[in-house]
């Protein structure tokens, strides 16, 4: 049973773009979706691909307790859990839907009464500065968040620009009002994560500083400039650093009170005010990856005034512009909510990572200037190469090309001479497996979207990345054609991922006429065969001596050479050669039996416990939608001659995995990958093998959609007679001509036109 | 008894400037002077005012042992102690003669044999990588240092440019040769001082990185680029960090060996080579306060080639050029050694603190560009306002003006809106007392040396600095005219220092016609009277209620309201109003009795123990030359009508406090202040009250000198009939006219001319 969440519909101002005959799509965005349980989304304010994600943190659970991993921290990847009853404060950076985390920089909390400088506990909020709150008093919209802090009777409102978080706090009358700036707080914090923090009081309305952390990003800096709408009358801080610091003649100052320059590992500062009943204190909080001067430059460029509503309206207008790129027709309000919230979630990460003048911190920790492109970070590529980047390549090709420019800058700055695996604020965290920058770049090359970069140099970067013999079993892969399980814990899945990435690289090489590269990488792309045990028809861990390992369990994820998936799922991971896969699996009949069983079997609890990022409600048989490796799987029926099974499965997944409640995501949104899957699948097609230039057809779940393409053309999807029951596609017309295949191409969409599905309840 | 040190005289190449009829002065520079006991000088390589001071460290004693201050650390302010038998390595930054310390960045050590990655102990060097050495195999010249590392049979040679340390190691034949790069090592290190270190292997001859420390400089960064003349065949590191670090997918790499990107709190790296007998491996090690890219820029700009001797010759030529500014005549080789080594020590600090393109890290931690001036740091102003800056203002006016430009930049970047107290690499460490940027700036304004800055704005900065009521008792000083001892530990001496600084500010205001300021600060400058107890004729601690504190000991330094001096000494600290002081002290006779007693009394051991920076040999009665507050004292006899006593005292101090041995400095050189005192006094005059435009006459200790002034003029000093016995001045001619006063002026010198002393052995 799913809990359903009733949304209040707020009056939203009439948008400029509504004059372009667009519906107000912002009204359908519900940032609260995914904030309960496994979604790991955040409800706060951000603009599309913004540097700032200003959002409430309901807890700041330490990563470790008594030196050991604290499993509770996992819930707080985005800082907020819907079931929590208290808010600790509002911090400025959050990932959307990750399964490990970082960030939560610069937590701000308004309070009244006796000053408290520790957060307190959820069970006893009065032990610190945190406040209880109620969802009844909470509003979460695109780039707008509002909540009443019950304890203080303070109304908190948040909005943002790309680089500036804008706070508006409505206070009660108080002679003892405070704004706390907590430089210690952070997501996935542990002792020693804060490497250094620094704070300067520039004057009585301006504060600057930075935070340096050693977390998921190993050497990470973030700078800020914080501007108050009203002068504070006093300020101070408490230094919680355990670290020994040379004091010497610093002792002459009382640094705890009204001293303008504080530095240390663990610091919380406060600013005192007197407020009238209903008085608003506003804060503009600008970020920069480069310096406090640049943060101030960003602040002045993006948020020169103090009109909160104007900033909010401008932010929501940005969202409206982005959301308008796909206008869907649906009778269902819930469908619109799901769709536009998916669009919203797809347009949060990657994030802008440069100042308004183009300067940014590079992977080499030097300051660079982005020359002719917007620099981005937050590339969760193991997730997002599958559907998010293909989606951006289609609907945001300029941004996607800039993301590739950013990846190439990362490559140029990389000591390992590699494209990003997981790019996190001028750091590589190496998270997950494969070299999935390659399919993102390959797809762009294949489809000719190479704005701002040299395709051949980009291909060279892909070749260099996939040739680093020190990287994750790649030497074995190159020498033996597979990674032995006795050498590498993810031997099988990584072999499969490399094979797919290599295939995509080959497609780009072919496009560029580099046939030697094409031939070499096509050969490599066959390596999936080397981990397939034809005697059992499963992908299977193999030893260095060439034999398959005797111990083998097709349902367990742990210790079998796979990552976030078991053999049952990963045996289907050959997205680039489905025909070969089907033949290898024993032909279409046997293959479909395997596929069917995936969706229908009961996964025993012992194995379910191993799956990550998914709830029991969210699992479909042994198909774990919250884990990406099977995202293409439902489309494989197309290649086995049973497209109706693709059609019914994808509709079932849409139904089961996406809802409009806070628990509406069946697993981590994973920086928009889950949402991009939803968008493609809802539109009726999916990029099974990025780099192919093709989208496999599924079953559109809406009545129609108009895609506004960046080249000025439109591509329309119609689903005639579509309903929850009419999930089967009887006929497809592309530009009024019958389509005799189960895919459409990137070029067909980009040329503009119309794709009409005729739907039925009959297989 | 003093130990005397026999210098070997090395053949030094004939200098270009020798063609300008200058003697080779570099031959007289003995950097080893002051490396034994209290001098706190370093023997290694540096160019004048260079960013790099590449020098051997004989120990890296921790600042704390078991959480308590380790008094042994004091000996290692400059990293090297002459009595030590082992060398740990060669690091790139050292203060000259400080009494607290920092730096010692990036220790490099060549070794052969089994790799060891800990330094070992002095008593058991084989327990680590350090090597025994002998002074017999050691050569220390200006910008050149050579030593044989006995354990490894490696000859180490060092030289430098302004921003690049140049190493040349001559190896024996070895299949197992190493260069260790120790990022943990540092001077005045303690756990937690290293905040972060970072290392990148760019290729097999280039390494970059940085070190961030929290020491005397609280938030200090230094970046490097390290270039090898020969590719290393392997490399690795050991991470000694205690701090918990997120490892995650970093685990997939073996980061200890041949992995190109290392970060953490405590790291030592190594680079492996095979060497032939006598093979030289050279290293160019460039620094930058800004970034690794800038370090590389500095490297390429200053040291493009690999010719060690060429770099050394160029560095020594720079020294020759600087030393040639004063050509002395002396029959004594020792005198020349003392004089040119003093010149050398006076021209080490302040240090250049910007990259070749003018960019530097500001006090606000932002990157700035020095516009039209060279930016400097290492301002130890409590020491250097007395004689070093007056000396630079005379003989290096352009540099001194640039130093003031640097102070004003510091002021503009200061959160406290103050000029520097002790500027340490983009940090203020607040060391010592007073606001002695003021007399440095005031003197330059009074004497018209204001190149590159606006004198009125500079005066405004002085006024703002001396008006910060939060600073060190200044509120009491402003309200009561003195600082009460119950409010401030250095109440008396700080009152006296403020009074002098205020007087100098008044002189600058007068020069600029700002008579209101002049009048206000002249009034403030009389505050010395408020801590003078006329009933006992001593400066004395006073309580908030206006009464003098009952407990009073004129000989003890501790707890009496003075810093680095007792009441006996500090009662003479009114350099700006000696006539008033004499009157206050009871007239000339009584005053001279006090002065005489200072030099002749025996300071009991219990009080001697409290003096800092001085050896028993170095003390003269109760006069502690190693502590600066009495540096003007010997000249006070002039104002009491007994100039012959000034003359004999200053000669006695020169004799007792300055020698050519490693122990040749009687106290810390204090960033050149002790050396500047020596130079002035040897020349026969001394700036008793900087800002007065006057120099008090003493007794020249050489036969003559020619000062080559920056304006192209020369000023000649002759001391007719001067000898160790003929210390008394019978007559002085300035430009052939009898001088009927006991001072000369800045303008008289700068106008060029000749000052002739006629010396005698009669008073």
Coordinates of N, CA, C and O in Angstrom, one line a residue, chain A residues 63-64 100 190-196 198 200-202 210 212 214-216 218-219 221 223 243-247 249-250 252-253 255 258-263 265 291-294 363-368 412-418 421 428-434 468 470-472 563, chain B residues 63-64 100 190-196 198 200-202 210 212 214-216 218-219 221 223 243-247 249-250 252-253 255 258-263 265 291-294 363-368 412-418 421 428-434 468 470-472 563:
Chain A
X63 N 28.4 10.7 10.2 CA 28.7 9.5 9.3 C 29.1 8.3 10.1 O 28.9 7.2 9.8
X64 N 29.8 8.6 11.2 CA 30.3 7.6 12.1 C 29.8 7.8 13.5 O 29.7 8.9 14.0
X100 N 25.3 8.1 -1.7 CA 26.3 8.5 -0.7 C 26.2 10.1 -0.7 O 25.4 10.6 -1.6
X190 N 31.7 13.9 9.6 CA 32.4 13.1 10.7 C 33.5 14.0 11.2 O 33.9 15.0 10.5
X191 N 34.0 13.6 12.3 CA 35.1 14.3 12.9 C 36.3 14.3 11.9 O 36.7 13.3 11.4
X192 N 36.8 15.5 11.6 CA 37.9 15.6 10.6 C 37.4 15.9 9.2 O 38.2 16.1 8.3
X193 N 36.1 15.8 9.0 CA 35.6 16.2 7.6 C 35.8 17.7 7.4 O 36.3 18.1 6.3
X194 N 35.5 18.5 8.4 CA 35.8 19.9 8.3 C 37.3 20.0 8.4 O 37.9 19.7 9.4
X195 N 38.0 20.5 7.4 CA 39.4 20.6 7.4 C 39.8 22.0 7.9 O 40.6 22.2 8.7
X196 N 39.0 23.0 7.5 CA 39.2 24.4 7.9 C 38.0 25.2 7.6 O 37.3 25.0 6.6
X198 N 36.6 29.5 7.9 CA 37.1 30.8 8.0 C 35.9 31.8 7.8 O 35.0 31.6 7.0
X200 N 34.9 36.1 8.1 CA 35.3 37.5 8.3 C 34.0 38.4 8.3 O 33.1 38.3 7.5
X201 N 34.0 39.2 9.3 CA 32.9 40.2 9.4 C 33.4 41.5 8.6 O 34.3 42.2 9.1
X202 N 32.9 41.7 7.4 CA 33.4 42.8 6.6 C 32.8 44.1 7.1 O 33.4 45.1 7.2
X210 N 34.8 30.8 4.2 CA 34.9 29.6 3.4 C 34.9 28.4 4.3 O 35.1 28.5 5.5
X212 N 36.4 24.3 4.0 CA 37.2 23.3 3.3 C 36.9 22.0 4.0 O 37.1 21.8 5.2
X214 N 37.0 17.5 3.7 CA 37.6 16.3 3.3 C 36.5 15.2 3.4 O 36.5 14.5 4.4
X215 N 35.7 15.1 2.4 CA 34.6 14.2 2.5 C 34.6 13.4 1.2 O 35.6 12.9 0.8
X216 N 33.4 13.2 0.6 CA 33.3 12.5 -0.6 C 34.2 13.2 -1.7 O 34.9 12.6 -2.5
X218 N 37.5 15.1 -1.8 CA 38.6 14.9 -0.8 C 39.2 16.3 -0.4 O 39.6 16.5 0.7
X219 N 39.4 17.2 -1.4 CA 40.0 18.5 -1.1 C 39.0 19.5 -1.7 O 39.2 20.0 -2.8
X221 N 36.7 23.0 -1.5 CA 36.6 24.4 -0.9 C 35.3 25.0 -1.4 O 34.9 24.8 -2.5
X223 N 33.4 28.9 -0.9 CA 33.5 30.3 -0.4 C 32.1 30.9 -0.4 O 31.2 30.5 -1.2
X243 N 41.3 20.7 17.7 CA 42.6 20.8 17.3 C 43.4 21.9 18.0 O 42.9 23.0 18.3
X244 N 44.6 21.6 18.4 CA 45.5 22.5 19.0 C 45.8 23.7 18.0 O 46.2 23.4 16.9
X245 N 45.7 24.9 18.4 CA 46.0 26.0 17.6 C 47.0 26.9 18.3 O 46.8 27.2 19.5
X246 N 48.0 27.4 17.6 CA 48.8 28.4 18.1 C 48.0 29.6 18.5 O 47.3 30.2 17.7
X247 N 48.1 30.0 19.8 CA 47.3 31.2 20.2 C 48.2 32.4 20.3 O 47.9 33.5 19.7
X249 N 49.8 35.7 20.5 CA 49.3 37.1 20.7 C 47.8 37.2 20.3 O 47.2 38.3 20.4
X250 N 47.2 36.2 19.7 CA 45.8 36.2 19.4 C 45.0 36.3 20.7 O 43.9 36.8 20.8
X252 N 45.3 38.3 22.9 CA 44.9 39.6 23.4 C 43.5 40.0 23.0 O 42.9 40.9 23.5
X253 N 43.0 39.3 21.9 CA 41.6 39.6 21.5 C 40.6 38.7 22.2 O 41.0 37.5 22.3
X255 N 38.1 36.7 21.0 CA 37.7 36.3 19.6 C 36.3 35.8 19.6 O 35.7 35.6 18.5
X258 N 32.3 39.9 18.8 CA 32.5 41.1 18.1 C 34.0 41.2 17.6 O 34.5 42.3 17.4
X259 N 34.6 40.0 17.3 CA 35.9 40.1 16.7 C 35.7 39.6 15.3 O 35.1 38.5 15.0
X260 N 36.3 40.3 14.3 CA 35.8 40.2 12.9 C 36.5 39.1 12.1 O 36.2 39.0 10.9
X261 N 37.4 38.3 12.7 CA 38.1 37.4 11.8 C 38.3 36.1 12.6 O 39.2 36.0 13.5
X262 N 37.6 35.0 12.2 CA 37.6 33.8 12.9 C 38.1 32.7 12.0 O 37.6 32.6 10.8
X263 N 38.9 31.8 12.5 CA 39.3 30.6 11.7 C 39.5 29.4 12.6 O 39.9 29.6 13.7
X265 N 38.7 24.8 12.9 CA 38.1 23.6 12.2 C 36.6 23.6 12.4 O 35.9 23.1 11.5
X291 N 36.6 32.0 -4.5 CA 37.1 33.0 -3.5 C 35.9 33.8 -2.9 O 34.8 33.8 -3.5
X292 N 36.1 34.4 -1.8 CA 35.1 35.2 -1.2 C 34.8 36.5 -2.1 O 33.7 36.9 -2.2
X293 N 35.9 37.0 -2.7 CA 35.6 38.1 -3.6 C 34.7 37.7 -4.8 O 33.8 38.5 -5.2
X294 N 34.9 36.5 -5.3 CA 34.0 36.1 -6.3 C 32.6 35.8 -5.8 O 31.7 36.0 -6.6
X363 N 40.1 20.6 -11.2 CA 40.4 19.3 -10.5 C 41.8 19.4 -10.0 O 42.2 18.7 -9.1
X364 N 42.7 20.2 -10.6 CA 44.0 20.4 -10.2 C 44.2 21.4 -9.1 O 45.3 21.8 -8.7
X365 N 43.0 21.9 -8.6 CA 42.9 22.9 -7.5 C 43.5 24.3 -8.0 O 43.6 25.2 -7.1
X366 N 43.7 24.4 -9.2 CA 44.0 25.8 -9.8 C 42.7 26.4 -10.2 O 41.7 25.8 -10.4
X367 N 42.8 27.8 -10.3 CA 41.6 28.5 -10.8 C 41.7 28.6 -12.3 O 42.7 29.1 -12.8
X368 N 40.6 28.2 -13.0 CA 40.6 28.3 -14.4 C 39.4 29.2 -14.8 O 38.6 29.5 -14.1
X412 N 41.5 17.3 -18.8 CA 42.8 18.0 -19.0 C 43.4 18.3 -17.6 O 44.6 18.5 -17.6
X413 N 42.6 18.4 -16.6 CA 43.2 18.7 -15.3 C 43.5 17.5 -14.4 O 43.9 17.6 -13.3
X414 N 43.2 16.3 -15.0 CA 43.2 15.1 -14.2 C 44.6 14.6 -14.1 O 45.3 14.4 -15.1
X415 N 45.1 14.3 -12.9 CA 46.4 13.7 -12.7 C 46.4 12.3 -13.2 O 47.5 11.9 -13.7
X416 N 45.3 11.7 -13.2 CA 45.2 10.3 -13.8 C 45.0 10.3 -15.3 O 44.9 9.2 -15.9
X417 N 44.8 11.5 -15.8 CA 44.5 11.6 -17.3 C 43.3 10.8 -17.6 O 43.2 10.1 -18.6
X418 N 42.2 11.1 -16.9 CA 40.9 10.4 -17.1 C 39.8 11.4 -17.1 O 39.8 12.4 -16.4
X421 N 34.6 10.2 -13.4 CA 33.8 9.0 -13.0 C 32.6 9.6 -12.2 O 31.5 9.3 -12.5
X428 N 37.4 14.3 -7.9 CA 36.9 13.1 -8.4 C 36.7 12.1 -7.2 O 37.7 12.0 -6.4
X429 N 35.6 11.6 -7.0 CA 35.4 10.6 -5.9 C 35.4 9.2 -6.3 O 35.3 8.3 -5.5
X430 N 35.6 9.0 -7.6 CA 35.7 7.6 -8.2 C 34.5 6.7 -7.9 O 34.6 5.5 -8.0
X431 N 33.4 7.4 -7.6 CA 32.2 6.5 -7.2 C 31.7 5.7 -8.3 O 31.4 6.1 -9.4
X432 N 31.5 4.5 -8.0 CA 31.0 3.4 -8.8 C 32.0 3.0 -9.9 O 33.2 3.2 -9.6
X433 N 31.5 2.4 -10.9 CA 32.4 1.6 -11.8 C 32.3 2.1 -13.3 O 31.4 2.9 -13.6
X434 N 33.2 1.6 -14.1 CA 33.1 1.9 -15.6 C 33.7 3.3 -15.8 O 34.2 3.9 -15.0
X468 N 43.8 3.4 -19.3 CA 44.5 3.5 -18.1 C 44.6 2.2 -17.4 O 43.7 1.8 -16.7
X470 N 46.0 1.2 -14.9 CA 45.9 1.1 -13.4 C 44.5 1.2 -12.9 O 44.3 1.0 -11.7
X471 N 43.6 1.5 -13.8 CA 42.2 1.8 -13.4 C 41.4 0.5 -13.2 O 41.3 -0.3 -14.2
X472 N 40.9 0.2 -12.1 CA 39.9 -0.8 -11.8 C 39.8 -2.0 -12.7 O 38.8 -2.2 -13.4
X563 N 27.8 -5.2 -9.0 CA 27.6 -4.0 -8.2 C 26.1 -3.6 -8.3 O 25.6 -3.4 -9.4
Chain B
X63 N 56.7 21.3 18.6 CA 56.4 22.5 19.4 C 55.9 22.0 20.8 O 56.2 22.7 21.8
X64 N 55.3 20.9 20.8 CA 54.7 20.4 22.0 C 55.2 18.9 22.2 O 55.4 18.2 21.3
X100 N 60.0 33.4 17.7 CA 59.0 32.3 17.6 C 59.1 31.9 16.2 O 59.9 32.5 15.4
X190 N 53.5 21.0 15.2 CA 52.8 20.2 16.2 C 51.6 19.5 15.6 O 51.3 19.8 14.4
X191 N 51.1 18.6 16.3 CA 50.0 17.8 15.7 C 48.9 18.8 15.4 O 48.5 19.6 16.2
X192 N 48.4 18.8 14.2 CA 47.3 19.7 13.8 C 47.8 20.9 13.1 O 47.0 21.7 12.6
X193 N 49.1 21.1 13.1 CA 49.6 22.3 12.4 C 49.4 22.2 10.9 O 49.0 23.1 10.3
X194 N 49.8 21.0 10.4 CA 49.4 20.7 9.0 C 47.9 20.5 8.9 O 47.3 19.6 9.5
X195 N 47.3 21.4 8.2 CA 45.9 21.4 8.0 C 45.6 20.5 6.8 O 44.7 19.6 6.8
X196 N 46.3 20.7 5.8 CA 46.1 19.8 4.6 C 47.4 19.9 3.7 O 48.1 20.9 3.7
X198 N 48.9 18.3 -0.3 CA 48.4 17.9 -1.6 C 49.5 17.8 -2.5 O 50.4 18.6 -2.5
X200 N 50.6 16.3 -6.5 CA 50.3 15.8 -7.9 C 51.5 15.4 -8.6 O 52.4 16.3 -8.8
X201 N 51.5 14.3 -9.2 CA 52.6 13.9 -10.1 C 52.1 14.3 -11.5 O 51.3 13.6 -12.1
X202 N 52.7 15.4 -12.0 CA 52.3 15.8 -13.3 C 52.9 15.0 -14.5 O 52.2 14.6 -15.4
X210 N 50.7 21.5 -2.6 CA 50.6 22.6 -1.6 C 50.6 22.1 -0.2 O 50.4 20.9 0.1
X212 N 49.0 23.5 3.6 CA 48.2 24.5 4.3 C 48.5 24.3 5.8 O 48.3 23.1 6.3
X214 N 48.3 25.7 10.1 CA 47.7 26.5 11.1 C 48.8 26.7 12.2 O 48.8 25.9 13.2
X215 N 49.7 27.6 12.0 CA 50.7 27.8 12.9 C 50.7 29.3 13.4 O 49.7 29.9 13.7
X216 N 51.9 29.8 13.3 CA 52.0 31.3 13.7 C 51.2 32.1 12.7 O 50.5 33.0 13.1
X218 N 47.9 31.7 10.8 CA 46.7 30.8 11.2 C 46.1 30.1 10.0 O 45.7 28.9 10.2
X219 N 46.0 30.8 8.9 CA 45.5 30.2 7.7 C 46.4 30.4 6.6 O 46.3 31.4 5.8
X221 N 48.8 29.2 3.3 CA 48.9 28.3 2.2 C 50.3 28.5 1.5 O 50.7 29.7 1.3
X223 N 52.2 27.0 -2.1 CA 52.1 26.1 -3.3 C 53.5 25.9 -3.9 O 54.4 26.7 -3.7
X243 N 43.8 11.4 10.8 CA 42.5 11.9 10.6 C 41.7 10.9 9.7 O 42.2 10.3 8.8
X244 N 40.5 10.6 10.1 CA 39.6 9.7 9.3 C 39.3 10.4 8.0 O 38.9 11.5 7.9
X245 N 39.4 9.6 6.9 CA 39.2 10.2 5.6 C 38.2 9.2 4.9 O 38.3 8.0 5.0
X246 N 37.2 9.8 4.2 CA 36.4 9.0 3.4 C 37.2 8.3 2.3 O 38.0 8.9 1.6
X247 N 37.1 7.0 2.3 CA 37.9 6.3 1.3 C 37.1 5.8 0.1 O 37.4 6.1 -1.0
X249 N 35.5 4.7 -3.0 CA 36.1 4.1 -4.2 C 37.5 4.5 -4.5 O 38.1 4.0 -5.4
X250 N 38.1 5.4 -3.6 CA 39.5 5.6 -3.7 C 40.2 4.3 -3.4 O 41.4 4.1 -3.8
X252 N 40.0 1.6 -4.7 CA 40.4 0.8 -5.8 C 41.8 1.0 -6.3 O 42.4 0.2 -7.0
X253 N 42.3 2.2 -5.9 CA 43.7 2.5 -6.3 C 44.6 2.1 -5.2 O 44.3 2.3 -4.0
X255 N 47.2 3.8 -3.6 CA 47.6 5.2 -3.6 C 49.1 5.3 -3.1 O 49.6 6.4 -3.2
X258 N 53.1 4.9 -7.1 CA 52.9 5.3 -8.5 C 51.4 5.8 -8.8 O 50.9 5.6 -9.9
X259 N 50.8 6.3 -7.7 CA 49.5 7.0 -7.9 C 49.7 8.5 -7.9 O 50.3 9.0 -6.9
X260 N 49.2 9.2 -8.9 CA 49.7 10.5 -9.1 C 49.0 11.6 -8.3 O 49.3 12.8 -8.5
X261 N 48.1 11.3 -7.4 CA 47.3 12.4 -6.8 C 47.1 12.1 -5.3 O 46.3 11.2 -5.0
X262 N 47.8 12.7 -4.4 CA 47.8 12.4 -3.0 C 47.3 13.6 -2.2 O 47.8 14.7 -2.5
X263 N 46.4 13.4 -1.2 CA 46.0 14.5 -0.4 C 45.8 13.9 1.0 O 45.4 12.8 1.2
X265 N 46.5 15.0 5.6 CA 47.1 15.9 6.5 C 48.6 15.7 6.7 O 49.4 16.6 6.8
X291 N 49.1 29.5 -6.2 CA 48.6 28.3 -6.8 C 49.8 27.5 -7.4 O 50.9 28.1 -7.5
X292 N 49.6 26.3 -7.7 CA 50.6 25.5 -8.3 C 50.9 26.0 -9.7 O 52.0 25.9 -10.2
X293 N 49.9 26.4 -10.4 CA 50.1 27.0 -11.7 C 51.1 28.2 -11.7 O 51.9 28.3 -12.5
X294 N 50.9 29.0 -10.7 CA 51.8 30.2 -10.5 C 53.2 29.7 -10.1 O 54.1 30.4 -10.5
X363 N 45.6 39.3 2.9 CA 45.2 39.0 4.3 C 43.8 38.5 4.3 O 43.4 37.8 5.3
X364 N 43.0 38.8 3.3 CA 41.6 38.4 3.3 C 41.5 37.0 2.6 O 40.4 36.6 2.3
X365 N 42.6 36.4 2.3 CA 42.7 35.1 1.6 C 42.2 35.1 0.2 O 42.1 34.1 -0.5
X366 N 42.0 36.3 -0.3 CA 41.7 36.5 -1.8 C 43.0 36.7 -2.5 O 44.0 37.1 -1.9
X367 N 43.0 36.4 -3.8 CA 44.2 36.7 -4.6 C 44.1 38.1 -5.2 O 43.1 38.5 -5.8
X368 N 45.2 38.8 -4.9 CA 45.3 40.2 -5.4 C 46.4 40.4 -6.3 O 47.3 39.5 -6.4
X412 N 44.3 47.5 3.9 CA 43.0 47.5 3.1 C 42.3 46.1 3.2 O 41.1 46.0 3.0
X413 N 43.1 45.1 3.4 CA 42.5 43.7 3.5 C 42.2 43.3 4.9 O 41.8 42.1 5.1
X414 N 42.5 44.1 5.9 CA 42.4 43.7 7.3 C 41.0 43.8 7.8 O 40.4 44.8 7.7
X415 N 40.5 42.7 8.3 CA 39.2 42.7 8.9 C 39.2 43.6 10.1 O 38.1 44.2 10.4
X416 N 40.3 43.8 10.8 CA 40.4 44.7 11.9 C 40.7 46.1 11.5 O 40.8 47.0 12.4
X417 N 40.9 46.3 10.2 CA 41.2 47.7 9.7 C 42.4 48.2 10.4 O 42.4 49.3 10.9
X418 N 43.4 47.4 10.4 CA 44.7 47.8 11.0 C 45.9 47.5 10.1 O 45.9 46.5 9.4
X421 N 51.0 44.3 12.4 CA 51.8 44.2 13.6 C 52.9 43.2 13.3 O 54.1 43.5 13.5
X428 N 48.2 37.8 9.9 CA 48.6 38.6 10.9 C 48.7 37.7 12.2 O 47.8 37.0 12.5
X429 N 49.9 37.7 12.8 CA 50.0 36.9 14.0 C 50.0 37.7 15.3 O 50.1 37.1 16.3
X430 N 49.9 39.0 15.1 CA 49.8 39.9 16.2 C 50.9 39.9 17.2 O 50.8 40.3 18.3
X431 N 52.1 39.4 16.7 CA 53.2 39.2 17.6 C 53.7 40.5 18.1 O 54.0 41.4 17.4
X432 N 53.9 40.5 19.4 CA 54.4 41.6 20.2 C 53.4 42.8 20.3 O 52.2 42.5 20.2
X433 N 53.9 43.9 20.6 CA 53.0 45.0 21.1 C 53.2 46.3 20.2 O 54.1 46.3 19.4
X434 N 52.3 47.2 20.5 CA 52.4 48.5 19.7 C 51.8 48.4 18.4 O 51.3 47.4 18.0
X468 N 41.9 51.9 17.1 CA 41.1 50.7 17.3 C 41.0 50.4 18.7 O 41.9 49.8 19.3
X470 N 39.5 48.3 20.4 CA 39.5 46.9 20.8 C 40.9 46.4 20.9 O 41.2 45.3 21.5
X471 N 41.9 47.1 20.4 CA 43.2 46.6 20.3 C 44.0 46.8 21.6 O 44.1 48.0 22.1
X472 N 44.5 45.8 22.2 CA 45.5 45.7 23.2 C 45.6 46.9 24.2 O 46.6 47.6 24.2
X563 N 57.5 44.1 28.4 CA 57.7 42.9 27.6 C 59.1 43.0 27.1 O 59.7 44.0 26.7

